[in-house]
Amino acid sequence: MKQARKFVTSLLAVLLLFSTLTVGFAAEEQAVAVDFEDIPGIIVGNWTDTKNGTGCTAIIVDDPAGGVAGVDVRGGSPATRETDLLDPTKEVQIANAICLSGGSAFGLDAAGGVQQYLEEKGYGVDVGATVVPIVPSACLFDLGYINHKVRPGKAEGYAAAKAAFDGVEWKDGNTGAGTGATVGKGTAGASSMKGGLGSFAFKMGDLYVGAIVAVNAVGNIVDPDTGKVIAGSYDKENNMFIDKEASMMNDPEANESLNPATNTTIGCIVTNAKLNQAQVNKLAQAAHDGYARAIYPTHCPSDGDTIFAVAYGNVTTQAQTWDQVTPDLNLISVLAVNAMERAIVSAGANAETLPGAPNVVGAASLDTPPAQPVSTNRAVIDEITIDPAKHVKNAAVSSGTTYTVKAGDSLSKIAEQFGTTYEALAQLNQIKDPNLIYVGQQLRLPV
């Protein structure tokens, strides 16, 4: 899987001033984007069923000893296995693989197949009579997508693990755990779109940090680089995206109730950095910022959002806090967050419409990209020029027939500024409660 990658390295360059890699690092080196498969010591295999819209993914540490593992569960409706074992107070500190699966809680059986295959390979904790592979798992809900009677089980997990060791090629989009994923759900008058499996990785000297994720969210996938929706609530008739958050804030009644446990984004951060289990758990926690940057909204009560993290190598980083020298989790976390947000974008951008669910379109299958929402959930300002001599504290930002709400605004104040009434503004922008507007909201103005 070779995909075009892009990344702005200014923040990473700043972090380099405060970070030192003691293995394979030169001061002039910066983070560069690489394919996830280029990460040494990690192999990935998938079982994909596009006919029935489900699948599973095995992320395996290609070393019988495994890697130090952690997890952070943020969603309100998770389906997980072996997450308690990843607490730093527990005895076993490692995992041999992470299994991401469709099938809701039924899909947890897939981890047993990964475990069986690894036992046959001799990967796992040596208990004398045999080895016990440690395979934590998380599942997403895809039962309502095409065929709820087909879900990953032990045989499918075994097949995914075998595919990893066989070197079967895979790509982002309708693959593995992302096969039955959908995004942008519960908006009245709009359809959901196809989610998928996404991946992204960075290399800095000998240090690798990568993310792999199956995106099955309530919210829209938004590209943090541009602020544009990639996939989500979709108005087919007008070929345009609906701003999910703006819809919820301005017209709550237009949002359909969501069945709990039907939406989940599950992912994994991998790195060859040398970390202990407390640090790996902190890394998993930080990586959720990638969810928050690229999924609007995220971490909802009806989500089971979960991120695992695995550190399996000996690349050491150093950061000093007062008199303590520790691994540079600031640097590793920034790489992880950026990798995760780019992986999420890739999942949406590469997802295709499946024949069994033609009404749930994939972004990669659309001939004409949908128009962006009329009202976005973030203000995009190309240029602001301020005359320091005038000391202007607040400047209205408007363009053509729209106005971007700023701090301190009210609908009546905006109406007075543009020679209209707050009732006219409310009616034009379909605002039911004139007292409820928010910073960054774009309002249409009467011509």
Short mmCIF file of C-alpha atoms in Angstrom, two decimals:
data_model
loop_
_atom_site.label_atom_id
_atom_site.label_comp_id
_atom_site.label_asym_id
_atom_site.label_seq_id
_atom_site.Cartn_x
_atom_site.Cartn_y
_atom_site.Cartn_z
CA MET A 1 0.00 0.00 0.00
CA LYS A 2 1.69 3.12 -1.21
CA GLN A 3 -0.23 6.32 -0.63
CA ALA A 4 0.56 10.00 -0.99
CA ARG A 5 1.38 11.54 2.40
CA LYS A 6 1.66 15.14 3.50
CA PHE A 7 2.41 16.82 6.80
CA VAL A 8 3.39 20.24 8.11
CA THR A 9 6.45 19.74 10.32
CA SER A 10 6.71 23.14 11.99
CA LEU A 11 5.44 21.94 15.39
CA LEU A 12 7.60 18.85 15.20
CA ALA A 13 10.61 20.99 14.37
CA VAL A 14 9.99 23.02 17.53
CA LEU A 15 9.81 19.83 19.58
CA LEU A 16 13.15 18.74 18.18
CA LEU A 17 14.76 21.61 20.03
CA PHE A 18 13.76 19.94 23.30
CA SER A 19 14.10 16.27 22.38
CA THR A 20 16.99 13.90 21.88
CA LEU A 21 16.87 10.43 20.36
CA THR A 22 19.81 8.47 21.69
CA VAL A 23 19.52 5.84 18.97
CA GLY A 24 19.91 6.78 15.32
CA PHE A 25 19.18 10.50 15.72
CA ALA A 26 20.83 13.44 14.05
CA ALA A 27 19.95 17.03 14.94
CA GLU A 28 18.97 17.87 11.38
CA GLU A 29 16.48 15.01 11.06
CA GLN A 30 12.75 15.73 10.99
CA ALA A 31 9.68 13.54 10.98
CA VAL A 32 8.80 12.16 7.57
CA ALA A 33 5.65 10.30 6.55
CA VAL A 34 6.01 6.61 5.65
CA ASP A 35 3.64 3.76 4.92
CA PHE A 36 2.41 1.86 7.96
CA GLU A 37 3.83 -1.35 6.49
CA ASP A 38 7.29 0.20 6.58
CA ILE A 39 7.33 0.10 10.38
CA PRO A 40 9.84 -2.64 11.28
CA GLY A 41 8.67 -5.34 13.67
CA ILE A 42 4.92 -4.86 13.06
CA ILE A 43 2.82 -6.93 10.66
CA VAL A 44 -0.86 -6.47 9.82
CA GLY A 45 -3.36 -8.94 8.44
CA ASN A 46 -7.05 -8.63 7.56
CA TRP A 47 -10.09 -10.74 6.95
CA THR A 48 -12.48 -8.79 4.72
CA ASP A 49 -16.04 -9.67 3.72
CA THR A 50 -17.32 -6.97 1.37
CA LYS A 51 -20.41 -9.01 0.46
CA ASN A 52 -21.74 -8.97 4.03
CA GLY A 53 -20.03 -5.77 5.17
CA THR A 54 -17.78 -6.83 8.03
CA GLY A 55 -14.22 -7.89 8.81
CA CYS A 56 -11.37 -7.93 11.32
CA THR A 57 -7.78 -6.72 11.53
CA ALA A 58 -4.82 -8.21 13.41
CA ILE A 59 -1.89 -5.93 14.35
CA ILE A 60 0.92 -8.25 15.44
CA VAL A 61 4.29 -7.64 17.08
CA ASP A 62 6.59 -9.89 15.05
CA ASP A 63 8.50 -11.11 18.09
CA PRO A 64 7.40 -13.99 20.33
CA ALA A 65 8.00 -11.76 23.36
CA GLY A 66 5.45 -9.17 22.18
CA GLY A 67 5.50 -5.52 23.21
CA VAL A 68 4.49 -3.38 26.17
CA ALA A 69 0.82 -2.49 25.72
CA GLY A 70 -1.71 0.01 27.06
CA VAL A 71 -5.24 1.18 26.30
CA ASP A 72 -7.55 4.15 26.81
CA VAL A 73 -11.32 3.72 26.46
CA ARG A 74 -13.27 6.97 26.08
CA GLY A 75 -16.55 5.95 24.50
CA GLY A 76 -19.71 5.22 26.48
CA SER A 77 -20.48 1.85 24.87
CA PRO A 78 -17.29 -0.20 24.38
CA ALA A 79 -16.98 -3.85 23.35
CA THR A 80 -13.52 -4.92 24.52
CA ARG A 81 -11.41 -7.86 25.69
CA GLU A 82 -8.31 -8.01 27.95
CA THR A 83 -8.29 -4.26 28.62
CA ASP A 84 -8.04 -4.80 32.40
CA LEU A 85 -4.79 -6.70 31.85
CA LEU A 86 -3.20 -3.57 30.39
CA ASP A 87 -3.37 -1.71 33.72
CA PRO A 88 0.22 -1.08 34.94
CA THR A 89 -0.69 -2.66 38.30
CA LYS A 90 -1.31 -6.05 36.65
CA GLU A 91 1.32 -8.77 36.36
CA VAL A 92 1.50 -9.31 32.59
CA GLN A 93 2.80 -6.17 30.89
CA ILE A 94 2.81 -7.22 27.23
CA ALA A 95 0.55 -7.97 24.29
CA ASN A 96 1.43 -10.10 21.26
CA ALA A 97 -1.25 -8.63 19.03
CA ILE A 98 -4.21 -6.27 18.95
CA CYS A 99 -7.40 -7.40 17.23
CA LEU A 100 -9.83 -4.83 15.82
CA SER A 101 -13.10 -6.30 14.62
CA GLY A 102 -16.59 -5.67 13.31
CA GLY A 103 -19.55 -7.66 14.60
CA SER A 104 -20.13 -5.71 17.82
CA ALA A 105 -19.58 -7.90 20.92
CA PHE A 106 -19.90 -11.03 18.74
CA GLY A 107 -16.67 -9.97 17.02
CA LEU A 108 -14.66 -10.43 20.21
CA ASP A 109 -14.45 -14.11 19.19
CA ALA A 110 -12.06 -13.10 16.41
CA ALA A 111 -9.32 -12.46 18.98
CA GLY A 112 -9.46 -16.16 19.86
CA GLY A 113 -8.51 -17.04 16.30
CA VAL A 114 -5.56 -14.63 16.36
CA GLN A 115 -4.55 -16.20 19.66
CA GLN A 116 -4.75 -19.73 18.23
CA TYR A 117 -2.56 -18.85 15.26
CA LEU A 118 0.04 -17.16 17.45
CA GLU A 119 0.14 -20.14 19.82
CA GLU A 120 0.92 -22.36 16.83
CA LYS A 121 3.77 -19.97 15.94
CA GLY A 122 5.14 -20.02 19.50
CA TYR A 123 4.26 -16.39 20.24
CA GLY A 124 3.07 -15.62 23.77
CA VAL A 125 3.75 -15.84 27.48
CA ASP A 126 5.55 -19.08 28.34
CA VAL A 127 3.53 -20.91 31.01
CA GLY A 128 5.40 -24.21 30.76
CA ALA A 129 2.83 -26.44 29.08
CA THR A 130 2.42 -23.99 26.21
CA VAL A 131 2.59 -20.29 25.39
CA VAL A 132 -0.41 -18.04 25.97
CA PRO A 133 -0.62 -15.24 23.39
CA ILE A 134 -2.03 -12.00 24.82
CA VAL A 135 -4.49 -10.49 22.33
CA PRO A 136 -6.53 -7.51 23.58
CA SER A 137 -9.41 -6.60 21.30
CA ALA A 138 -12.05 -3.98 20.57
CA CYS A 139 -15.06 -4.19 18.26
CA LEU A 140 -17.26 -1.79 16.34
CA PHE A 141 -20.96 -2.12 15.54
CA ASP A 142 -21.65 -3.00 11.89
CA LEU A 143 -24.57 -5.40 12.43
CA GLY A 144 -27.06 -3.01 10.86
CA TYR A 145 -25.03 -2.32 7.73
CA ILE A 146 -25.66 -5.27 5.36
CA ASN A 147 -26.04 -8.67 7.04
CA HIS A 148 -26.15 -8.92 10.83
CA LYS A 149 -26.01 -12.72 10.69
CA VAL A 150 -22.42 -12.68 9.42
CA ARG A 151 -19.78 -11.46 11.87
CA PRO A 152 -16.09 -12.22 12.46
CA GLY A 153 -15.40 -15.24 14.65
CA LYS A 154 -12.48 -17.44 15.58
CA ALA A 155 -11.90 -18.73 12.03
CA GLU A 156 -11.88 -15.18 10.65
CA GLY A 157 -9.43 -13.97 13.30
CA TYR A 158 -7.18 -16.94 12.48
CA ALA A 159 -7.33 -15.98 8.78
CA ALA A 160 -6.38 -12.38 9.58
CA ALA A 161 -3.35 -13.48 11.61
CA LYS A 162 -2.28 -15.87 8.88
CA ALA A 163 -2.58 -13.10 6.28
CA ALA A 164 -0.21 -10.98 8.37
CA PHE A 165 2.48 -13.64 8.41
CA ASP A 166 1.88 -14.46 4.74
CA GLY A 167 2.48 -10.80 3.83
CA VAL A 168 -0.89 -10.37 2.11
CA GLU A 169 -1.11 -6.80 0.79
CA TRP A 170 -3.84 -4.52 2.07
CA LYS A 171 -4.98 -0.95 1.60
CA ASP A 172 -6.91 1.73 3.45
CA GLY A 173 -10.68 1.90 2.97
CA ASN A 174 -12.99 -1.13 2.84
CA THR A 175 -10.58 -3.46 4.59
CA GLY A 176 -10.66 -5.61 7.71
CA ALA A 177 -12.39 -4.02 10.69
CA GLY A 178 -13.33 -1.00 8.56
CA THR A 179 -15.33 -2.99 5.98
CA GLY A 180 -18.71 -2.33 7.60
CA ALA A 181 -17.90 1.05 9.13
CA THR A 182 -20.11 4.09 8.50
CA VAL A 183 -19.93 7.75 9.62
CA GLY A 184 -22.15 10.82 9.95
CA LYS A 185 -25.19 9.13 11.47
CA GLY A 186 -28.45 10.32 12.97
CA THR A 187 -28.97 13.57 11.07
CA ALA A 188 -32.55 13.96 9.83
CA GLY A 189 -32.74 14.49 6.08
CA ALA A 190 -29.21 13.20 5.55
CA SER A 191 -27.63 9.82 4.90
CA SER A 192 -24.58 8.36 6.57
CA MET A 193 -21.50 7.65 4.45
CA LYS A 194 -18.95 4.88 4.33
CA GLY A 195 -16.20 4.81 6.96
CA GLY A 196 -13.27 2.45 6.75
CA LEU A 197 -9.82 1.37 7.87
CA GLY A 198 -7.09 4.00 7.78
CA SER A 199 -3.37 4.06 8.54
CA PHE A 200 -0.49 6.52 8.73
CA ALA A 201 3.04 6.54 10.14
CA PHE A 202 6.03 8.77 10.82
CA LYS A 203 9.76 8.04 10.90
CA MET A 204 12.27 10.23 12.72
CA GLY A 205 15.76 8.78 12.66
CA ASP A 206 15.30 5.24 13.96
CA LEU A 207 12.06 6.12 15.71
CA TYR A 208 8.77 4.98 14.15
CA VAL A 209 5.28 5.95 15.33
CA GLY A 210 2.21 4.77 13.44
CA ALA A 211 -1.57 4.66 13.75
CA ILE A 212 -4.16 2.28 12.37
CA VAL A 213 -7.87 2.90 12.93
CA ALA A 214 -11.34 1.65 11.96
CA VAL A 215 -13.66 4.68 11.81
CA ASN A 216 -17.34 3.97 12.56
CA ALA A 217 -18.35 7.27 14.16
CA VAL A 218 -21.54 9.23 14.80
CA GLY A 219 -19.68 12.32 13.64
CA ASN A 220 -18.23 13.55 10.36
CA ILE A 221 -14.64 12.95 9.29
CA VAL A 222 -13.01 16.38 8.92
CA ASP A 223 -9.55 17.01 7.47
CA PRO A 224 -7.71 19.04 10.16
CA ASP A 225 -5.42 20.53 7.50
CA THR A 226 -8.27 22.17 5.57
CA GLY A 227 -11.30 22.09 7.86
CA LYS A 228 -13.23 20.33 5.08
CA VAL A 229 -15.57 17.39 5.60
CA ILE A 230 -14.25 14.22 3.96
CA ALA A 231 -17.17 11.91 4.78
CA GLY A 232 -20.21 12.18 7.02
CA SER A 233 -23.83 13.34 7.07
CA TYR A 234 -24.68 13.62 3.38
CA ASP A 235 -27.58 15.41 1.67
CA LYS A 236 -27.80 13.36 -1.52
CA GLU A 237 -30.44 15.52 -3.19
CA ASN A 238 -28.23 18.62 -3.05
CA ASN A 239 -24.90 16.73 -3.09
CA MET A 240 -23.61 18.50 -0.01
CA PHE A 241 -22.39 17.65 3.47
CA ILE A 242 -24.36 18.61 6.56
CA ASP A 243 -22.42 20.12 9.45
CA LYS A 244 -23.20 17.55 12.15
CA GLU A 245 -22.27 19.72 15.13
CA ALA A 246 -24.01 22.84 13.82
CA SER A 247 -27.13 20.78 13.19
CA MET A 248 -27.09 19.50 16.76
CA MET A 249 -26.55 22.96 18.23
CA ASN A 250 -29.06 24.89 16.11
CA ASP A 251 -31.82 22.35 15.67
CA PRO A 252 -31.61 19.44 18.15
CA GLU A 253 -34.97 18.10 16.96
CA ALA A 254 -33.48 17.52 13.51
CA ASN A 255 -31.14 14.90 14.95
CA GLU A 256 -32.54 11.43 15.20
CA SER A 257 -32.05 9.46 18.39
CA LEU A 258 -29.05 7.16 18.24
CA ASN A 259 -29.21 3.59 19.44
CA PRO A 260 -26.52 3.10 22.11
CA ALA A 261 -23.48 0.97 21.18
CA THR A 262 -23.96 1.33 17.41
CA ASN A 263 -21.01 3.63 16.74
CA THR A 264 -17.36 3.16 17.60
CA THR A 265 -13.93 4.21 16.39
CA ILE A 266 -11.24 1.73 17.39
CA GLY A 267 -7.53 2.12 16.76
CA CYS A 268 -3.97 1.32 17.74
CA ILE A 269 -0.73 3.30 18.06
CA VAL A 270 2.49 1.37 17.53
CA THR A 271 6.03 2.56 18.16
CA ASN A 272 9.49 1.06 18.43
CA ALA A 273 10.27 3.45 21.28
CA LYS A 274 11.31 2.01 24.62
CA LEU A 275 8.48 2.74 27.07
CA ASN A 276 7.08 1.21 30.24
CA GLN A 277 3.42 0.31 30.61
CA ALA A 278 2.40 3.50 32.42
CA GLN A 279 3.95 5.51 29.59
CA VAL A 280 2.26 3.41 26.91
CA ASN A 281 -1.11 3.96 28.58
CA LYS A 282 -0.39 7.70 28.58
CA LEU A 283 0.42 7.47 24.88
CA ALA A 284 -2.93 5.79 24.17
CA GLN A 285 -4.63 8.54 26.14
CA ALA A 286 -2.90 11.31 24.18
CA ALA A 287 -3.76 9.70 20.84
CA HIS A 288 -7.45 10.43 21.44
CA ASP A 289 -6.62 14.01 20.50
CA GLY A 290 -6.34 12.66 16.96
CA TYR A 291 -9.98 11.54 17.21
CA ALA A 292 -11.03 14.97 18.48
CA ARG A 293 -9.20 16.75 15.65
CA ALA A 294 -10.65 14.66 12.83
CA ILE A 295 -14.11 13.47 13.98
CA TYR A 296 -16.86 16.01 14.70
CA PRO A 297 -18.33 15.15 17.23
CA THR A 298 -16.46 12.31 18.89
CA HIS A 299 -16.41 10.42 22.22
CA CYS A 300 -20.21 10.37 22.31
CA PRO A 301 -22.24 8.25 24.77
CA SER A 302 -23.28 6.03 21.84
CA ASP A 303 -19.62 5.49 20.83
CA GLY A 304 -17.24 2.88 22.19
CA ASP A 305 -14.12 4.83 21.20
CA THR A 306 -10.97 2.92 22.16
CA ILE A 307 -7.26 3.27 21.41
CA PHE A 308 -4.59 0.70 22.16
CA ALA A 309 -0.87 1.49 22.17
CA VAL A 310 2.04 -0.91 21.81
CA ALA A 311 5.75 -0.12 22.32
CA TYR A 312 7.98 -2.98 21.30
CA GLY A 313 11.45 -1.63 20.47
CA ASN A 314 14.62 -0.24 22.01
CA VAL A 315 14.76 3.24 20.48
CA THR A 316 15.22 5.60 23.41
CA THR A 317 14.26 9.24 23.62
CA GLN A 318 15.09 11.68 26.38
CA ALA A 319 13.34 14.65 27.91
CA GLN A 320 14.25 16.38 31.13
CA THR A 321 11.64 17.69 33.54
CA TRP A 322 13.38 19.46 36.40
CA ASP A 323 15.83 16.82 37.68
CA GLN A 324 14.19 13.80 36.00
CA VAL A 325 15.25 12.32 32.68
CA THR A 326 12.41 10.36 31.06
CA PRO A 327 11.36 9.16 27.62
CA ASP A 328 10.17 12.07 25.51
CA LEU A 329 6.45 11.40 25.57
CA ASN A 330 5.78 14.92 24.31
CA LEU A 331 7.49 14.13 21.03
CA ILE A 332 6.10 10.60 20.71
CA SER A 333 2.59 11.79 21.57
CA VAL A 334 2.67 14.58 18.96
CA LEU A 335 3.71 12.05 16.34
CA ALA A 336 0.96 9.68 17.51
CA VAL A 337 -1.76 12.34 17.47
CA ASN A 338 -0.81 13.54 13.99
CA ALA A 339 -0.56 9.96 12.70
CA MET A 340 -4.00 9.16 14.12
CA GLU A 341 -5.73 12.19 12.59
CA ARG A 342 -4.20 11.47 9.16
CA ALA A 343 -5.19 7.79 9.46
CA ILE A 344 -8.80 8.83 10.13
CA VAL A 345 -8.83 11.09 7.08
CA SER A 346 -7.38 8.27 4.97
CA ALA A 347 -10.09 5.89 6.18
CA GLY A 348 -12.83 8.21 4.93
CA ALA A 349 -11.13 9.31 1.73
CA ASN A 350 -10.42 5.74 0.57
CA ALA A 351 -13.78 4.17 1.48
CA GLU A 352 -15.90 2.98 -1.45
CA THR A 353 -19.59 2.21 -1.84
CA LEU A 354 -20.30 -1.51 -1.39
CA PRO A 355 -22.78 -3.26 -3.71
CA GLY A 356 -24.78 -4.60 -0.78
CA ALA A 357 -25.44 -1.09 0.57
CA PRO A 358 -25.64 1.28 -2.41
CA ASN A 359 -27.37 3.98 -0.34
CA VAL A 360 -24.31 4.33 1.92
CA VAL A 361 -21.88 5.97 -0.47
CA GLY A 362 -18.12 6.04 -0.10
CA ALA A 363 -16.17 9.22 -0.75
CA ALA A 364 -13.86 7.38 -3.15
CA SER A 365 -16.88 6.35 -5.28
CA LEU A 366 -18.31 9.83 -5.82
CA ASP A 367 -17.71 11.42 -9.22
CA THR A 368 -18.33 14.91 -7.86
CA PRO A 369 -17.19 15.76 -4.32
CA PRO A 370 -20.10 17.01 -2.20
CA ALA A 371 -20.26 20.73 -1.43
CA GLN A 372 -19.05 21.76 2.00
CA PRO A 373 -21.68 22.75 4.60
CA VAL A 374 -23.14 26.24 4.35
CA SER A 375 -22.47 26.65 8.06
CA THR A 376 -19.18 25.12 9.17
CA ASN A 377 -18.27 24.25 12.72
CA ARG A 378 -15.00 26.16 12.62
CA ALA A 379 -14.16 29.63 11.41
CA VAL A 380 -11.73 29.65 8.50
CA ILE A 381 -10.13 33.08 8.14
CA ASP A 382 -7.59 33.47 5.36
CA GLU A 383 -6.15 36.80 6.42
CA ILE A 384 -6.69 39.39 9.13
CA THR A 385 -5.00 42.80 8.97
CA ILE A 386 -5.01 44.88 12.14
CA ASP A 387 -3.80 48.45 12.39
CA PRO A 388 -1.91 48.54 15.74
CA ALA A 389 -2.44 52.30 15.98
CA LYS A 390 -6.18 51.86 16.22
CA HIS A 391 -6.03 49.13 18.87
CA VAL A 392 -9.16 47.49 17.52
CA LYS A 393 -10.26 44.90 20.07
CA ASN A 394 -13.00 43.25 18.04
CA ALA A 395 -13.32 43.22 14.28
CA ALA A 396 -16.29 41.80 12.44
CA VAL A 397 -15.26 39.15 9.95
CA SER A 398 -17.72 39.04 7.08
CA SER A 399 -17.59 38.06 3.47
CA GLY A 400 -20.23 38.74 0.86
CA THR A 401 -23.58 37.70 2.35
CA THR A 402 -22.21 35.80 5.37
CA TYR A 403 -20.98 36.80 8.81
CA THR A 404 -18.81 34.74 11.21
CA VAL A 405 -19.94 34.94 14.84
CA LYS A 406 -17.28 36.15 17.28
CA ALA A 407 -17.03 36.24 21.06
CA GLY A 408 -19.53 38.65 22.63
CA ASP A 409 -21.94 38.59 19.70
CA SER A 410 -25.69 38.24 20.01
CA LEU A 411 -28.21 37.88 17.23
CA SER A 412 -29.71 41.29 18.01
CA LYS A 413 -26.30 42.98 18.01
CA ILE A 414 -25.45 41.45 14.61
CA ALA A 415 -28.86 42.46 13.24
CA GLU A 416 -28.33 46.07 14.35
CA GLN A 417 -24.86 46.11 12.75
CA PHE A 418 -26.25 45.06 9.37
CA GLY A 419 -29.51 47.02 9.44
CA THR A 420 -31.91 44.15 9.90
CA THR A 421 -33.84 42.42 12.70
CA TYR A 422 -32.87 39.44 14.79
CA GLU A 423 -36.14 37.77 13.73
CA ALA A 424 -35.10 38.03 10.07
CA LEU A 425 -31.66 36.57 10.82
CA ALA A 426 -33.17 33.72 12.84
CA GLN A 427 -35.62 32.86 10.07
CA LEU A 428 -32.99 33.04 7.32
CA ASN A 429 -30.60 30.78 9.22
CA GLN A 430 -33.28 28.44 10.58
CA ILE A 431 -32.35 29.25 14.18
CA LYS A 432 -35.15 28.18 16.50
CA ASP A 433 -33.68 29.80 19.63
CA PRO A 434 -32.40 33.35 18.89
CA ASN A 435 -30.40 33.20 22.12
CA LEU A 436 -28.33 30.22 20.91
CA ILE A 437 -25.49 31.07 18.53
CA TYR A 438 -21.86 30.08 18.88
CA VAL A 439 -18.41 31.42 18.06
CA GLY A 440 -17.34 30.45 14.54
CA GLN A 441 -20.89 29.95 13.27
CA GLN A 442 -21.44 31.43 9.81
CA LEU A 443 -24.70 33.36 9.41
CA ARG A 444 -26.28 34.24 6.10
CA LEU A 445 -27.24 37.91 5.84
CA PRO A 446 -30.31 39.37 4.10
CA VAL A 447 -29.44 40.68 0.65
#
